[in-house]
Short mmCIF file of N, CA and C in Angstrom, two decimals:
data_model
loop_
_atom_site.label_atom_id
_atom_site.label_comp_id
_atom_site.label_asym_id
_atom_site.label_seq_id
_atom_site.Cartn_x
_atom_site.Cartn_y
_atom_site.Cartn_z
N UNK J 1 0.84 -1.18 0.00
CA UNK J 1 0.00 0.00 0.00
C UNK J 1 0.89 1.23 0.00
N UNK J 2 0.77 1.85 -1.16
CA UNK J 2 1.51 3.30 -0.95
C UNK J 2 3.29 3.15 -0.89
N UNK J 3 3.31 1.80 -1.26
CA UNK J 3 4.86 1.64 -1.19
C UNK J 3 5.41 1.37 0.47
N UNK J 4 4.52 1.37 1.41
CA UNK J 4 4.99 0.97 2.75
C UNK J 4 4.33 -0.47 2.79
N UNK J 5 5.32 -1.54 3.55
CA UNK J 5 5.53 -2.73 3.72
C UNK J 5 3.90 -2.73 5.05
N UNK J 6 3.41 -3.61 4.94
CA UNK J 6 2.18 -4.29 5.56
C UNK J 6 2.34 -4.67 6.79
N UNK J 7 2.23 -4.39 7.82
CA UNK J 7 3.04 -4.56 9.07
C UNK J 7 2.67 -5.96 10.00
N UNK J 8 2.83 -6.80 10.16
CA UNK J 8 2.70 -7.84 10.88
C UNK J 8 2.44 -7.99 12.21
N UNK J 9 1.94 -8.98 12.81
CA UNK J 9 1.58 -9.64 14.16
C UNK J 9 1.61 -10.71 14.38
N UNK J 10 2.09 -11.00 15.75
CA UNK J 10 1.98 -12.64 16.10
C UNK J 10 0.54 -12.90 16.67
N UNK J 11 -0.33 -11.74 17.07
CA UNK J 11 -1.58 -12.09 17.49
C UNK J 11 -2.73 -11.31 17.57
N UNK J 12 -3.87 -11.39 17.69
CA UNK J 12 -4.69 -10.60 17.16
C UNK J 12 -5.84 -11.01 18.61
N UNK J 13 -6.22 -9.65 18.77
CA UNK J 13 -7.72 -9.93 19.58
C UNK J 13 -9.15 -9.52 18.99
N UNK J 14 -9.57 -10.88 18.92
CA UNK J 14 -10.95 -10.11 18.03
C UNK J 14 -12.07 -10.62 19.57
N UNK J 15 -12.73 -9.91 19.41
CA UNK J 15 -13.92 -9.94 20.57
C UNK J 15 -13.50 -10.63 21.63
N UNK J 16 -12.59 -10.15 22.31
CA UNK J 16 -12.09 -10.77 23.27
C UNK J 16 -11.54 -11.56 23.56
N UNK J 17 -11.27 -12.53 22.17
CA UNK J 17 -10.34 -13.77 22.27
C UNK J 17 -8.99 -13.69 21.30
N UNK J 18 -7.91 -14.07 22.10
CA UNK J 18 -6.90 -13.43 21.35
C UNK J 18 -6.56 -14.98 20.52
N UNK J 19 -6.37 -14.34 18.76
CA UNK J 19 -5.95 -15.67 18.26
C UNK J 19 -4.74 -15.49 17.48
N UNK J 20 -4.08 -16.76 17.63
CA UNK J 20 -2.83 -16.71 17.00
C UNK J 20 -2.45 -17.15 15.40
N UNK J 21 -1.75 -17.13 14.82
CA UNK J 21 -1.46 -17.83 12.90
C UNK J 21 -1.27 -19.15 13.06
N UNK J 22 -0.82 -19.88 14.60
CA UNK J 22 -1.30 -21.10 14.28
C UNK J 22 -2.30 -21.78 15.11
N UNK J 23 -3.18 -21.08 15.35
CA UNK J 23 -4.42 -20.78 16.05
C UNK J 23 -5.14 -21.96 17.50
N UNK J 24 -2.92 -21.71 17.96
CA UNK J 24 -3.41 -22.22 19.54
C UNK J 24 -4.17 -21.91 20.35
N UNK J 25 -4.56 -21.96 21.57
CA UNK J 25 -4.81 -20.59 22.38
C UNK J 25 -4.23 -20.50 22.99
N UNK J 26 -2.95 -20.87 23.59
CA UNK J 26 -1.95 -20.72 24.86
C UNK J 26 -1.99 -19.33 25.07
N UNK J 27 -1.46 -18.38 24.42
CA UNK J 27 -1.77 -16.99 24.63
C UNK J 27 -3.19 -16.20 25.19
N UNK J 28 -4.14 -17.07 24.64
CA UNK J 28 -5.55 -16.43 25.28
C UNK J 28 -5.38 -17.66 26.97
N UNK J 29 -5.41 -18.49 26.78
CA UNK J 29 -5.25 -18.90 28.11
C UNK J 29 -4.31 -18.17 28.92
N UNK J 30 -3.48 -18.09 29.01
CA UNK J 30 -2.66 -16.95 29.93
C UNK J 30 -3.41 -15.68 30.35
N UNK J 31 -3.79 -15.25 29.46
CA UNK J 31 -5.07 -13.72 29.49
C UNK J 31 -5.81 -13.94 30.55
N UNK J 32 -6.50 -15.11 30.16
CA UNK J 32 -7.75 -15.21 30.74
C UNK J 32 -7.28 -16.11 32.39
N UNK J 33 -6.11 -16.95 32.18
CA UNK J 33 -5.65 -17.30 33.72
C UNK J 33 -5.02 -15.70 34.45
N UNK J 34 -4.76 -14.91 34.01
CA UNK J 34 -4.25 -13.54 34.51
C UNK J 34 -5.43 -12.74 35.09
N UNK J 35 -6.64 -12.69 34.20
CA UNK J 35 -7.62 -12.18 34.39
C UNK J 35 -8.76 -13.06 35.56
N UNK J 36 -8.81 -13.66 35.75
CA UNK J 36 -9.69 -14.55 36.28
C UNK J 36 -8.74 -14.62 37.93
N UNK J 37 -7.50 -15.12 38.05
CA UNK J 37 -7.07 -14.96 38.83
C UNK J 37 -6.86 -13.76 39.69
N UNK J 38 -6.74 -12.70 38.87
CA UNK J 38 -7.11 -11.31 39.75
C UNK J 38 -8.39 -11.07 40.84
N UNK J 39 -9.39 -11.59 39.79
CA UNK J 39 -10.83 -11.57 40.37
C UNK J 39 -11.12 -12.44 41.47
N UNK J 40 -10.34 -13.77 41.53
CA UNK J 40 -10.33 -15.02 41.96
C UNK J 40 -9.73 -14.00 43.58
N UNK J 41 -7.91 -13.70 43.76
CA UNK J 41 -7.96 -12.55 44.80
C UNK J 41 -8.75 -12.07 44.98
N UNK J 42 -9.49 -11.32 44.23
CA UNK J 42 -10.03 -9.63 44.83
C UNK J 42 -10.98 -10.57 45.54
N UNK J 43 -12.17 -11.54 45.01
CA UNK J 43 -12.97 -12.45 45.89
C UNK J 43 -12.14 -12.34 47.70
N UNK J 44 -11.36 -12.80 47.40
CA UNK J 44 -10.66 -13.52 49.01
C UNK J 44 -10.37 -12.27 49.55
N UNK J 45 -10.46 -11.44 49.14
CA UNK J 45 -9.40 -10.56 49.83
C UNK J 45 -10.96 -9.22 49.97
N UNK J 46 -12.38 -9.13 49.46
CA UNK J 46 -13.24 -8.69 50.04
C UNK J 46 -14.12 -9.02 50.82
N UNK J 47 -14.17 -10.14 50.51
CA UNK J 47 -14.82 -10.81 52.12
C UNK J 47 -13.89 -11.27 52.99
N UNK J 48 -14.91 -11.50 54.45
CA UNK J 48 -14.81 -12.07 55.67
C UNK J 48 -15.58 -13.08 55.87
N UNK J 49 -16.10 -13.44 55.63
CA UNK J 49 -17.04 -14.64 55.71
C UNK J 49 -16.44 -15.94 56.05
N UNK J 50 -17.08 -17.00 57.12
CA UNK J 50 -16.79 -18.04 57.14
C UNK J 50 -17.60 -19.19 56.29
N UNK J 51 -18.30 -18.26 55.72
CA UNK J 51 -19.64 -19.17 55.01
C UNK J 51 -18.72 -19.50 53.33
N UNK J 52 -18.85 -20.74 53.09
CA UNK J 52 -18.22 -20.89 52.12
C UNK J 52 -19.14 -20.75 50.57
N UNK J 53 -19.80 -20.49 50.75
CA UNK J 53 -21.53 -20.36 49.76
C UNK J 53 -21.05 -18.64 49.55
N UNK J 54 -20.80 -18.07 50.28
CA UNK J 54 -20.21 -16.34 49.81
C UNK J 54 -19.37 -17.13 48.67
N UNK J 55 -18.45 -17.07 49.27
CA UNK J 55 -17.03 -17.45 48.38
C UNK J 55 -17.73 -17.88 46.73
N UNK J 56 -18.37 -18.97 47.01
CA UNK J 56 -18.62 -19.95 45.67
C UNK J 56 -19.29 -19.09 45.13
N UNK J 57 -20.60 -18.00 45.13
CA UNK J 57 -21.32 -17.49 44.94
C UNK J 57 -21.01 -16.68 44.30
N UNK J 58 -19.76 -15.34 44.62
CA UNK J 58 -18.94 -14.44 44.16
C UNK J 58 -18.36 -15.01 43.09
N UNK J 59 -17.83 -16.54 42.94
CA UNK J 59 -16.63 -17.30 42.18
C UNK J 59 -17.40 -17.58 41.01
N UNK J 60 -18.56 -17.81 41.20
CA UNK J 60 -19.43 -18.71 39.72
C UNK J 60 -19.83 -16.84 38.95
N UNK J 61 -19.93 -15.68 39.86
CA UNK J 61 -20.87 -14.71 38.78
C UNK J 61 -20.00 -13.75 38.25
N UNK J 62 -18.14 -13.87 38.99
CA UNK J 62 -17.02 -12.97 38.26
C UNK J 62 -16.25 -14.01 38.08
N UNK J 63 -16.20 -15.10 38.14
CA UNK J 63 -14.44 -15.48 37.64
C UNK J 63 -15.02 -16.33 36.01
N UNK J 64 -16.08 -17.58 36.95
CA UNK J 64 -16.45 -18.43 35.37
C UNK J 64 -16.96 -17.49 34.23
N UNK J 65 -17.55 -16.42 34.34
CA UNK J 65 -18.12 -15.71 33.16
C UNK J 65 -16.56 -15.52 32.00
N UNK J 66 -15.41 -15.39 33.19
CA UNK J 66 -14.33 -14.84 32.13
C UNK J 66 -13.52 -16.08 31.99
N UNK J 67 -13.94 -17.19 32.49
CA UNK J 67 -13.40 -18.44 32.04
C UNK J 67 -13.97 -19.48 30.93
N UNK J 68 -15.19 -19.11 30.86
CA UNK J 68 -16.04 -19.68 30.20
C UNK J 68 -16.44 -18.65 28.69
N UNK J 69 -16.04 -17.35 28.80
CA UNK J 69 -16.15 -16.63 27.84
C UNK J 69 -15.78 -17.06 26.42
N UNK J 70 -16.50 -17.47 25.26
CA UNK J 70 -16.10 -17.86 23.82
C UNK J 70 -15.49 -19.24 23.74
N UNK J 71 -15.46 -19.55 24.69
CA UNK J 71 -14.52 -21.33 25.31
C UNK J 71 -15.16 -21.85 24.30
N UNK J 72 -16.36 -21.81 23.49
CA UNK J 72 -16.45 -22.89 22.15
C UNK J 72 -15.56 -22.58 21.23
N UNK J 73 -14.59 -21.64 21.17
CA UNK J 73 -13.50 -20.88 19.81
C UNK J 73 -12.50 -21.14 20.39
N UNK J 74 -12.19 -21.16 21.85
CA UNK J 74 -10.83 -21.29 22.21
C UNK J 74 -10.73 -22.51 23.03
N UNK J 75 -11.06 -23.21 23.14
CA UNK J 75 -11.45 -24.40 24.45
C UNK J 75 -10.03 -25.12 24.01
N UNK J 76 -8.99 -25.20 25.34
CA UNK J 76 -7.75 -25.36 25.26
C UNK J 76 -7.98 -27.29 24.70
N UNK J 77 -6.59 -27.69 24.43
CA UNK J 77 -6.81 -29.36 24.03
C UNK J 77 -5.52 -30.23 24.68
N UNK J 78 -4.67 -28.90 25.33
CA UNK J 78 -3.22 -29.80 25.84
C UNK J 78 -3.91 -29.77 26.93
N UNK J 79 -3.17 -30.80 27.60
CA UNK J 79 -3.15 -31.31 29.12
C UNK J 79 -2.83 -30.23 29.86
N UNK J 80 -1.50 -29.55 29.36
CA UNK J 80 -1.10 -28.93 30.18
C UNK J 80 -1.91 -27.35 30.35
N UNK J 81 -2.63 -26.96 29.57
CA UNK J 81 -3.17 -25.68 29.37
C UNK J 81 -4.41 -25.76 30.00
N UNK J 82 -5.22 -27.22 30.01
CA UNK J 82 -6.44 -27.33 31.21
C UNK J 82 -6.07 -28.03 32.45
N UNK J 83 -4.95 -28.37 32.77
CA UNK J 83 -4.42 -28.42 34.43
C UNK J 83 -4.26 -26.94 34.61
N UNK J 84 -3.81 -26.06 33.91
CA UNK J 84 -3.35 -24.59 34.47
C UNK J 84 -4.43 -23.81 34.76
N UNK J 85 -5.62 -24.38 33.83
CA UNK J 85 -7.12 -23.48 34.35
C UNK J 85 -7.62 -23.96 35.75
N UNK J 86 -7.58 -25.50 35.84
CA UNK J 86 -8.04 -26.55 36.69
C UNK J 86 -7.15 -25.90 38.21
N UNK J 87 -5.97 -25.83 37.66
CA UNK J 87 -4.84 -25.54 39.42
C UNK J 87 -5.80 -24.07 39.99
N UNK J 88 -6.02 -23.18 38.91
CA UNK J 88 -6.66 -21.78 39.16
C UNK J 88 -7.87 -22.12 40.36
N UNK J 89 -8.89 -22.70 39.96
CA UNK J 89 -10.30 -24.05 40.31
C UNK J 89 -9.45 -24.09 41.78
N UNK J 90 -8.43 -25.05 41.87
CA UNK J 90 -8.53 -25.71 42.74
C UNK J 90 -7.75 -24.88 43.44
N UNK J 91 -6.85 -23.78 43.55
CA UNK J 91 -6.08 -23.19 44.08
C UNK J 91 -7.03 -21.86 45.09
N UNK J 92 -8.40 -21.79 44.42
CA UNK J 92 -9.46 -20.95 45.14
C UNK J 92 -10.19 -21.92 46.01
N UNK J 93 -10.46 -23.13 45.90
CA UNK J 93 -10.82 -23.94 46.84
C UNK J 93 -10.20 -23.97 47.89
N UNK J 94 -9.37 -24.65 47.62
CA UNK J 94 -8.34 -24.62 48.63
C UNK J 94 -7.87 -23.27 49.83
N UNK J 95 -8.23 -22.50 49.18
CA UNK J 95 -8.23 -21.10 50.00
C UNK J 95 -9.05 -20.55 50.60
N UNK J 96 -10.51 -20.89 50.09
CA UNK J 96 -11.80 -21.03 50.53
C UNK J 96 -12.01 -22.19 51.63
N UNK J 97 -11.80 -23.20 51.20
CA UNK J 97 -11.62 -24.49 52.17
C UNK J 97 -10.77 -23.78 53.89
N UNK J 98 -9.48 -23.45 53.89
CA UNK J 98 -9.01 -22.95 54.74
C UNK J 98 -9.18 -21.91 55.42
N UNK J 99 -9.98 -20.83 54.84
CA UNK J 99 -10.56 -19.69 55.73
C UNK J 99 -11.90 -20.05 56.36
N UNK J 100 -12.48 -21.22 55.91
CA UNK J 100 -13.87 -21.15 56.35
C UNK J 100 -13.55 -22.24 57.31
N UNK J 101 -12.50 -22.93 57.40
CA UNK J 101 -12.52 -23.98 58.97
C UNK J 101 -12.34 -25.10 58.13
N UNK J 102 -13.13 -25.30 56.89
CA UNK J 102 -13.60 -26.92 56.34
C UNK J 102 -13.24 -27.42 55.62
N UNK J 103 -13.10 -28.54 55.12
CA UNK J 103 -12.38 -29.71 54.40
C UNK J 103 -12.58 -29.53 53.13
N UNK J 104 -11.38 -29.27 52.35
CA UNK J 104 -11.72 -29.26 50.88
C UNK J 104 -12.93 -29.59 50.02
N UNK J 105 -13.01 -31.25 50.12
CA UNK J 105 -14.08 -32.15 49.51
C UNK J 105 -15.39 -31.52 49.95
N UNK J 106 -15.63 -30.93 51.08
CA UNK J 106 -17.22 -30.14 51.22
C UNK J 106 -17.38 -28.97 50.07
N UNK J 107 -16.76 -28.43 49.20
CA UNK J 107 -16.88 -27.68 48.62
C UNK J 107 -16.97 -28.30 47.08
N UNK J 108 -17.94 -27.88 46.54
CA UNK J 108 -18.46 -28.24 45.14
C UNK J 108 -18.49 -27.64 44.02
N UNK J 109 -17.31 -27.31 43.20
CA UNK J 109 -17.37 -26.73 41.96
C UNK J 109 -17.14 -27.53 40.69
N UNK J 110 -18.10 -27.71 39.60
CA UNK J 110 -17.96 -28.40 38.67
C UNK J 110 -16.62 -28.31 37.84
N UNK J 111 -15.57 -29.43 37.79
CA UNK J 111 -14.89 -29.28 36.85
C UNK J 111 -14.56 -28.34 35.63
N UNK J 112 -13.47 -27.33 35.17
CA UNK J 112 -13.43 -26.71 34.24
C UNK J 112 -14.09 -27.76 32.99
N UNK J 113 -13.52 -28.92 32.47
CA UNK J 113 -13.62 -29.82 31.44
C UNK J 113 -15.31 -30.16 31.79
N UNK J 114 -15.61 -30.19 32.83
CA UNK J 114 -17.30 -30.32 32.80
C UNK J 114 -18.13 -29.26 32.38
N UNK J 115 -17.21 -27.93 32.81
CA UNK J 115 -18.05 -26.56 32.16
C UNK J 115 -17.72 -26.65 30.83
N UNK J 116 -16.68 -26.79 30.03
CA UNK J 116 -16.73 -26.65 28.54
C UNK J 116 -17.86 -27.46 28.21
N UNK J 117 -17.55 -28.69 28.09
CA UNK J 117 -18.48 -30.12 27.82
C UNK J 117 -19.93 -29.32 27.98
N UNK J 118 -20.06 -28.95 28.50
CA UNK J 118 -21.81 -28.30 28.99
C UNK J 118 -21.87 -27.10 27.91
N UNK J 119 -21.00 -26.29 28.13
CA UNK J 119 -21.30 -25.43 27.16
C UNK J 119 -21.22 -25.43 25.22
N UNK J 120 -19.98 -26.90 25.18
CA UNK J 120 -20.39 -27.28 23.71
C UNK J 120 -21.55 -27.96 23.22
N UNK J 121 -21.72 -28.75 24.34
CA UNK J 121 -23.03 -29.24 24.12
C UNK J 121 -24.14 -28.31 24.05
N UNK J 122 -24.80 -27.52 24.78
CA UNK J 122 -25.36 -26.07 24.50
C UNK J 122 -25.42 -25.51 22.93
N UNK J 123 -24.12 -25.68 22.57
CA UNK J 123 -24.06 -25.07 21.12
C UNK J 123 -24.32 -25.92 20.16
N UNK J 124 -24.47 -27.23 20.84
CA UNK J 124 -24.85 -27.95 19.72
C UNK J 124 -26.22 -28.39 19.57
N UNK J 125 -26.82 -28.14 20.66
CA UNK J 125 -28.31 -27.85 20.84
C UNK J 125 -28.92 -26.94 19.61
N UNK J 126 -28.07 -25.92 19.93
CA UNK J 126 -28.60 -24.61 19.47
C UNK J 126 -28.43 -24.68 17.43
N UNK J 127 -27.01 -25.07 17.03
CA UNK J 127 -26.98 -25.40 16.08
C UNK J 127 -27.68 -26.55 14.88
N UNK J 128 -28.26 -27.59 16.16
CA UNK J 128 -29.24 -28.50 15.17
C UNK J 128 -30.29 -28.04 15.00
N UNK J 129 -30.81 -27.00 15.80
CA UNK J 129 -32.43 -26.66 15.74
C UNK J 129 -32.14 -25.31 15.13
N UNK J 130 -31.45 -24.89 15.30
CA UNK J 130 -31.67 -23.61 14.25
C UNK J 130 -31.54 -23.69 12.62
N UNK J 131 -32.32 -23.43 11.75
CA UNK J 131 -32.72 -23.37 10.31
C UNK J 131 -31.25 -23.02 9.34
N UNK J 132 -30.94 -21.94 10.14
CA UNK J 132 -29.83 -21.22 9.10
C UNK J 132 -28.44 -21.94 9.75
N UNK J 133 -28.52 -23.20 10.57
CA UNK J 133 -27.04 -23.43 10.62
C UNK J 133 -27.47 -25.51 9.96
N UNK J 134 -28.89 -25.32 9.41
CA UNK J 134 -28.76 -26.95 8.53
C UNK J 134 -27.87 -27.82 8.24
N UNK J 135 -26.67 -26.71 7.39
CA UNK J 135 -25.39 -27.46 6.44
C UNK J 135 -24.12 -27.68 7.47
N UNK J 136 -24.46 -27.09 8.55
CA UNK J 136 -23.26 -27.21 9.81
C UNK J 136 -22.82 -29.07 9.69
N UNK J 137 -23.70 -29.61 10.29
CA UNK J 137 -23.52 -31.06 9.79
C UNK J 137 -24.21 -31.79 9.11
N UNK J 138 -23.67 -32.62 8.45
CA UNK J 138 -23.73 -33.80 7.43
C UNK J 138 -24.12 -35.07 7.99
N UNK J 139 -25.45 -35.46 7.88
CA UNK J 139 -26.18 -36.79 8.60
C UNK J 139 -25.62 -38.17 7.88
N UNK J 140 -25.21 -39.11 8.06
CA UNK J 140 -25.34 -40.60 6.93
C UNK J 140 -26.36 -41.30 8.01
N UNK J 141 -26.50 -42.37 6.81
CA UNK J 141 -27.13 -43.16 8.09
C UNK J 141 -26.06 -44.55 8.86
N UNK J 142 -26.65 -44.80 10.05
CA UNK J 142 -25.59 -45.67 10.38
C UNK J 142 -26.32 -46.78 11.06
N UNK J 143 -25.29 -47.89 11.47
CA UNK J 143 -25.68 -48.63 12.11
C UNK J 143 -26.18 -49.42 13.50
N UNK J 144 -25.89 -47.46 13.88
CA UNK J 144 -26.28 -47.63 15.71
C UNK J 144 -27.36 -47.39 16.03
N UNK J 145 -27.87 -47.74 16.92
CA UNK J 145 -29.25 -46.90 18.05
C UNK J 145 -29.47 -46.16 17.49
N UNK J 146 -28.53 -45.11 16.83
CA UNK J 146 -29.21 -43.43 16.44
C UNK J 146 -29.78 -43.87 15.59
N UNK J 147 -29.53 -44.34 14.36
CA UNK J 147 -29.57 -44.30 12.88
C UNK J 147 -28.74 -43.21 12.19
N UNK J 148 -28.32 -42.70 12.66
CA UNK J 148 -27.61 -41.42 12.09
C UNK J 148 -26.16 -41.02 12.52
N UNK J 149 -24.83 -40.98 11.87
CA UNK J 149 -23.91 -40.44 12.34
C UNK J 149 -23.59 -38.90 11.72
N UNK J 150 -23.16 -38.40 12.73
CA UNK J 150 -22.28 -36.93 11.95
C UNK J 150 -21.08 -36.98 11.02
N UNK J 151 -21.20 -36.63 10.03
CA UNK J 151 -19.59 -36.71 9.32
C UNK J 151 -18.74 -35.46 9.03
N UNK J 152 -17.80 -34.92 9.22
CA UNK J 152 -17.07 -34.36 8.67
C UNK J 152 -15.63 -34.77 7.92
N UNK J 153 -15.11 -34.04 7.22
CA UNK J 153 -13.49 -34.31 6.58
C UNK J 153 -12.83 -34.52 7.78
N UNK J 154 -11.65 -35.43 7.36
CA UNK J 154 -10.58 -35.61 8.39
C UNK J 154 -9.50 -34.77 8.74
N UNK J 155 -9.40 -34.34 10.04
CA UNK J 155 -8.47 -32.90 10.35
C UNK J 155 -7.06 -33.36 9.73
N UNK J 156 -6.62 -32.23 9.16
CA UNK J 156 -5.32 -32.56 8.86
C UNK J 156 -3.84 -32.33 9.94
N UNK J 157 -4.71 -32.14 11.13
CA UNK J 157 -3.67 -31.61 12.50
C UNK J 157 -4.25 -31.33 13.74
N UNK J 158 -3.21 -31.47 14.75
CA UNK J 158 -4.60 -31.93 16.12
C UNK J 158 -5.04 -29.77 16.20
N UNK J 159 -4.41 -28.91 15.62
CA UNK J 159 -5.18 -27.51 15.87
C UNK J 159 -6.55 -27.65 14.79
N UNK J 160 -7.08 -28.49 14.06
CA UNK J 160 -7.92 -28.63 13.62
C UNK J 160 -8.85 -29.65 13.53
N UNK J 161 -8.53 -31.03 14.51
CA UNK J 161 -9.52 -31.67 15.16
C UNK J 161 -9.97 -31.05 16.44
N UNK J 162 -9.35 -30.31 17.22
CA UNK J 162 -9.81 -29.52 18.42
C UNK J 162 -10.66 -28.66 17.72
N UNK J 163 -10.87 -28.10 16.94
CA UNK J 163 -11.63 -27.06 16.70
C UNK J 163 -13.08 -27.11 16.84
N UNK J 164 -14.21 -26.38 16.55
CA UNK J 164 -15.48 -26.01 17.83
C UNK J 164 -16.36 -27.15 16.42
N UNK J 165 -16.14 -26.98 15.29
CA UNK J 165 -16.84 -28.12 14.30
C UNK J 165 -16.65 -29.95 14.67
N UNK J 166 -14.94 -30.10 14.77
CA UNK J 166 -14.49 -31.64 14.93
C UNK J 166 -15.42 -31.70 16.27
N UNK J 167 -15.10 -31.05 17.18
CA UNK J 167 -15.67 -31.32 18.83
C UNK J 167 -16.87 -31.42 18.68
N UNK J 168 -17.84 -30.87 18.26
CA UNK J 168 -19.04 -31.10 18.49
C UNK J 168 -19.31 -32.41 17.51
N UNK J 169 -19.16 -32.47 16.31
CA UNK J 169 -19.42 -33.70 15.90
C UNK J 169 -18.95 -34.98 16.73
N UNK J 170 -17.71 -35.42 17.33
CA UNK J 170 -17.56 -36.48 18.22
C UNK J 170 -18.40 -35.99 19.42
N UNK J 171 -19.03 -35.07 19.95
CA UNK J 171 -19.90 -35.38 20.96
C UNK J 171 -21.09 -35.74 20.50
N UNK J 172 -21.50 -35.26 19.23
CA UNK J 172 -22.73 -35.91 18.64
C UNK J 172 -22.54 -37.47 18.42
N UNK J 173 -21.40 -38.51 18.23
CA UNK J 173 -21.42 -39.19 17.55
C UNK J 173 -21.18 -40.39 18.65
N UNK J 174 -21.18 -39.24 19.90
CA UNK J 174 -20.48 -40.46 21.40
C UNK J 174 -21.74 -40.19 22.17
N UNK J 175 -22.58 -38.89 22.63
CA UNK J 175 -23.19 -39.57 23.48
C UNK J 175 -24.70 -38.51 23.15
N UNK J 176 -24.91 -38.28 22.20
CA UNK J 176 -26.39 -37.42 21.52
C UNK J 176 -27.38 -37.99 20.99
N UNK J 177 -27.01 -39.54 20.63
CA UNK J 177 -27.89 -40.25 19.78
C UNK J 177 -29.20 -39.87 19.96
N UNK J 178 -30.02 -39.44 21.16
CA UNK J 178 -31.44 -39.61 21.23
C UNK J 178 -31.63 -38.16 20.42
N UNK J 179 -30.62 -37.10 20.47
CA UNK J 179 -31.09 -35.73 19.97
C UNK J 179 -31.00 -35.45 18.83
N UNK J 180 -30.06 -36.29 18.05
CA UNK J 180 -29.91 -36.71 16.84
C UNK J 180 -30.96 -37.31 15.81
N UNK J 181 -31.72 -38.19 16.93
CA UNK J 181 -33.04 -38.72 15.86
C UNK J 181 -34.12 -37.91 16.54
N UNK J 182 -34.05 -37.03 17.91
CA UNK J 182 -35.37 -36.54 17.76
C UNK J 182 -35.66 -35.43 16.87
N UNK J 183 -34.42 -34.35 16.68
CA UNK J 183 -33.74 -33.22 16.10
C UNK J 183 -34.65 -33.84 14.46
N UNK J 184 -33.84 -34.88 13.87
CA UNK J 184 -34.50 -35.57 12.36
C UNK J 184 -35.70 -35.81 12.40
N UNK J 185 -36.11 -36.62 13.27
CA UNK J 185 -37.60 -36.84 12.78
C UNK J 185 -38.39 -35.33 13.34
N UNK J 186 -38.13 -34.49 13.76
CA UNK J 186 -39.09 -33.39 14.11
C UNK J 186 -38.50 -32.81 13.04
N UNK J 187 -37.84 -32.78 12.00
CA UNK J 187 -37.79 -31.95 10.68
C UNK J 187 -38.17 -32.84 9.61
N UNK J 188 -38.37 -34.02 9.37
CA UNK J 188 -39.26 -35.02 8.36
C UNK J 188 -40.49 -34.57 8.32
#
């Protein structure tokens, strides 16, 4: 343009999720373990409470909103990048657990990997019944319980079997069967 060279980046934030050219998220995970963990303090450090229901209460309506934010676009796939969300989880328990008198295990927060799982599933709710996302997946018929499997092309790399299309099809194809044929026959 104009004879000046096009200037480059290693990363880009579009609506809040920062993505990279080879479209890990390690970088948005760090963000969002930076960010979440702040909030995760400021929690501990504004109350007094021995009641551990404060704590959890404060934890599910500021920290998961920014942990759970776009997680169908970025939902980490190494081990090591959902132990680092998970230590966050358990590192507020644990701190919660000890100011309130009581034993870790009394305290109940669903798994990070249980909140994704919930929330892809959600989207995949939303994507079979909605009209304008039809061509999202590709029905055959098959030979299970469902009658129906999902198909897509085969990823050519694990940053593109993680992605929010591969994932939802293997959850359709492992444990949706009943929504799969009710989803079809309520559009026959």
């Amino acid at each position: 343009m104009s004879g000046k060279p096009i200037p480059t980046c290693s990363s880009v934030r579009d609506l809040g999720v920062t993505v990279t050219p080879d479209l890990h998220p390690r970088l948005h995970i760090l963000d969002v373990l930076s960010r979440a963990g702040r909030v995760a303090n400021f929690i501990l450090r504004a109350f007094g409470s021995k009641i551990p229901a404060v704590y959890l209460t404060a934890y599910r309506a500021l920290v998961l909103p920014i942990v759970l934010y776009a997680c169908e676009a970025w939902r980490p796939w190494n081990k090591k990048d959902i132990l680092s969300i998970e230590k966050l989880q358990n590192r507020f328990v644990i701190r919660v657990a000890l100011r309130c008198g009581i034993s870790r295990d009394d305290i109940h927060i669903p798994s990070v990997t249980d909140l994704f799982d919930a929330r892809d599933r959600r989207l995949t709710y939303v994507l079979l019944r909605h009209r304008y996302f039809s061509d999202f997946f590709v029905f055959q018929d098959s030979i299970t319980r469902a009658r129906y499997r999902a198909v897509i092309p085969r990823a050519r790399n694990n940053t593109v079997s993680e992605s929010v299309r591969w994932r939802l099809v293997r959850l359709l194809n492992g444990d949706l069967h009943d929504l799969i044929v009710n989803t079809t026959s309520s559009i026959n």
